[in-house]
Amino acid sequence: MASTGSSMLLSFLLFTVVLSLEVIYRGKLASSELFTILGGFVSTLLFLFSLTCDSILMFVFQFIGNFQETCGIKTGWGAVVLAEAVALIAAASVHRVCVTTCFLFSAGLLYEVNKLSTMMSSRLETKSKRY
C-alpha cells in the first residue's frame, strides 16, 4: 500500500498534468459533441485526483475534520464539494456542456468510490474482529 505522502504527490502530479493537457487541447475538446463529452470525462479525472489529494491533505492537517466535528457533521462532504467545484471550474473553461457531463460522470464516480470504500472498510473490520 502506498504511503500518504507518495499518494498525495502522485495525485497532485497527475492533477497538474491532466489540467495542463486539458488547457492545451481546449479548442479540440470543444470542437465536436463527442470531444465535449470527453472533456467532461477528463474533468472528472481532475475531480478524482483533487479528491484524493484533498482528502490526504485534510487527513494530514485535520483542519476541516476538526471544524466538521465542532459543527456536528461527521461526513467528509467538504472535501467532495471542494473537489467538485475545482473540477467544474476546469470544465467550464473548456465548454459549458463539459460542466454537465463532468457533474454526471463525477456523481457516478463518487458512487463507485463510496461503494469501494465501504467494501474495503467492512473487509478491514472483519479482519480486526478475527484477531
Tab-separated table of C-alpha atoms in Angstrom:
chain	number	residue	atom	x	y	z
A	1	MET	CA	0.000	0.000	0.000
A	2	ALA	CA	1.297	3.451	-0.886
A	3	SER	CA	2.214	5.872	1.863
A	4	THR	CA	0.212	9.033	2.408
A	5	GLY	CA	2.950	11.333	1.142
A	6	SER	CA	3.625	9.451	-2.081
A	7	SER	CA	-0.092	9.092	-2.793
A	8	MET	CA	-0.644	12.821	-2.340
A	9	LEU	CA	2.371	13.678	-4.500
A	10	LEU	CA	1.303	11.336	-7.297
A	11	SER	CA	-2.257	12.641	-7.137
A	12	PHE	CA	-1.045	16.243	-7.306
A	13	LEU	CA	1.261	15.500	-10.247
A	14	LEU	CA	-1.496	13.705	-12.165
A	15	PHE	CA	-3.880	16.580	-11.433
A	16	THR	CA	-1.337	19.064	-12.794
A	17	VAL	CA	-0.642	17.031	-15.935
A	18	VAL	CA	-4.324	16.430	-16.718
A	19	LEU	CA	-5.225	20.076	-16.114
A	20	SER	CA	-2.356	21.237	-18.339
A	21	LEU	CA	-3.380	18.893	-21.141
A	22	GLU	CA	-6.997	19.984	-20.827
A	23	VAL	CA	-5.973	23.619	-21.169
A	24	ILE	CA	-3.665	22.896	-24.099
A	25	TYR	CA	-6.323	20.920	-26.001
A	26	ARG	CA	-9.236	23.193	-25.043
A	27	GLY	CA	-10.034	24.033	-28.662
A	28	LYS	CA	-10.017	20.398	-29.732
A	29	LEU	CA	-12.206	19.326	-26.790
A	30	ALA	CA	-14.783	21.990	-27.638
A	31	SER	CA	-14.804	21.227	-31.372
A	32	SER	CA	-17.441	18.471	-31.513
A	33	GLU	CA	-20.099	16.825	-29.371
A	34	LEU	CA	-18.066	13.680	-28.727
A	35	PHE	CA	-14.989	15.659	-27.713
A	36	THR	CA	-17.143	17.811	-25.432
A	37	ILE	CA	-18.272	14.672	-23.592
A	38	LEU	CA	-14.635	13.573	-23.455
A	39	GLY	CA	-13.789	16.961	-21.950
A	40	GLY	CA	-16.315	16.319	-19.185
A	41	PHE	CA	-14.760	12.923	-18.534
A	42	VAL	CA	-11.277	14.441	-18.363
A	43	SER	CA	-12.579	16.951	-15.833
A	44	THR	CA	-13.957	14.021	-13.842
A	45	LEU	CA	-10.404	12.704	-13.639
A	46	LEU	CA	-9.488	16.093	-12.188
A	47	PHE	CA	-12.257	15.535	-9.625
A	48	LEU	CA	-10.785	12.162	-8.683
A	49	PHE	CA	-7.225	13.450	-8.357
A	50	SER	CA	-8.219	16.555	-6.409
A	51	LEU	CA	-10.446	14.465	-4.135
A	52	THR	CA	-7.554	12.122	-3.419
A	53	CYS	CA	-5.091	14.932	-2.813
A	54	ASP	CA	-7.597	16.972	-0.802
A	55	SER	CA	-8.606	14.038	1.395
A	56	ILE	CA	-4.996	13.322	2.217
A	57	LEU	CA	-4.319	16.983	2.966
A	58	MET	CA	-7.331	17.048	5.276
A	59	PHE	CA	-6.090	13.901	6.964
A	60	VAL	CA	-2.661	15.430	7.489
A	61	PHE	CA	-3.779	18.857	8.680
A	62	GLN	CA	-7.171	17.834	10.118
A	63	PHE	CA	-8.450	21.401	9.907
A	64	ILE	CA	-11.718	20.727	8.131
A	65	GLY	CA	-12.191	17.479	10.031
A	66	ASN	CA	-12.000	19.307	13.354
A	67	PHE	CA	-14.248	22.061	12.023
A	68	GLN	CA	-16.831	19.496	10.947
A	69	GLU	CA	-16.736	17.825	14.358
A	70	THR	CA	-17.439	21.124	16.094
A	71	CYS	CA	-20.430	21.652	13.806
A	72	GLY	CA	-21.652	18.104	14.467
A	73	ILE	CA	-21.089	16.914	10.890
A	74	LYS	CA	-19.442	13.508	10.656
A	75	THR	CA	-19.132	13.153	6.886
A	76	GLY	CA	-16.421	14.307	4.506
A	77	TRP	CA	-18.713	16.271	2.205
A	78	GLY	CA	-16.488	19.331	2.458
A	79	ALA	CA	-13.742	17.585	0.517
A	80	VAL	CA	-16.209	16.351	-2.084
A	81	VAL	CA	-17.754	19.776	-2.641
A	82	LEU	CA	-14.332	21.412	-2.913
A	83	ALA	CA	-13.040	18.799	-5.369
A	84	GLU	CA	-16.234	19.029	-7.430
A	85	ALA	CA	-16.022	22.822	-7.560
A	86	VAL	CA	-12.436	22.640	-8.819
A	87	ALA	CA	-13.388	20.103	-11.493
A	88	LEU	CA	-16.445	22.071	-12.615
A	89	ILE	CA	-14.457	25.293	-12.914
A	90	ALA	CA	-11.867	23.492	-15.030
A	91	ALA	CA	-14.650	22.009	-17.171
A	92	ALA	CA	-16.243	25.430	-17.612
A	93	SER	CA	-13.006	26.725	-19.096
A	94	VAL	CA	-13.408	24.223	-21.946
A	95	HIS	CA	-17.137	24.277	-22.776
A	96	ARG	CA	-20.371	24.764	-20.853
A	97	VAL	CA	-21.620	21.279	-21.787
A	98	CYS	CA	-18.451	19.869	-20.204
A	99	VAL	CA	-19.757	21.145	-16.869
A	100	THR	CA	-22.884	19.000	-17.134
A	101	THR	CA	-21.059	15.882	-18.288
A	102	CYS	CA	-18.384	16.389	-15.633
A	103	PHE	CA	-21.054	16.603	-12.939
A	104	LEU	CA	-22.792	13.436	-14.157
A	105	PHE	CA	-19.568	11.454	-14.516
A	106	SER	CA	-18.396	12.686	-11.102
A	107	ALA	CA	-21.638	11.574	-9.455
A	108	GLY	CA	-21.184	8.090	-10.912
A	109	LEU	CA	-17.532	8.005	-9.906
A	110	LEU	CA	-18.361	9.164	-6.391
A	111	TYR	CA	-20.921	6.375	-6.072
A	112	GLU	CA	-18.354	3.775	-7.136
A	113	VAL	CA	-15.648	5.179	-4.839
A	114	ASN	CA	-18.096	5.115	-1.925
A	115	LYS	CA	-19.054	1.528	-2.715
A	116	LEU	CA	-15.387	0.509	-2.901
A	117	SER	CA	-14.610	2.323	0.351
A	118	THR	CA	-17.489	0.598	2.132
A	119	MET	CA	-16.362	-2.788	0.862
A	120	MET	CA	-12.752	-2.225	1.955
A	121	SER	CA	-13.854	-0.860	5.324
A	122	SER	CA	-16.050	-3.881	6.035
A	123	ARG	CA	-13.231	-6.189	4.979
A	124	LEU	CA	-10.858	-4.491	7.440
A	125	GLU	CA	-13.459	-4.712	10.216
A	126	THR	CA	-13.879	-8.463	9.725
A	127	LYS	CA	-10.094	-8.940	9.800
A	128	SER	CA	-9.794	-6.939	13.027
A	129	LYS	CA	-12.617	-8.909	14.684
A	130	ARG	CA	-10.941	-12.190	13.791
A	131	TYR	CA	-7.728	-11.394	15.624
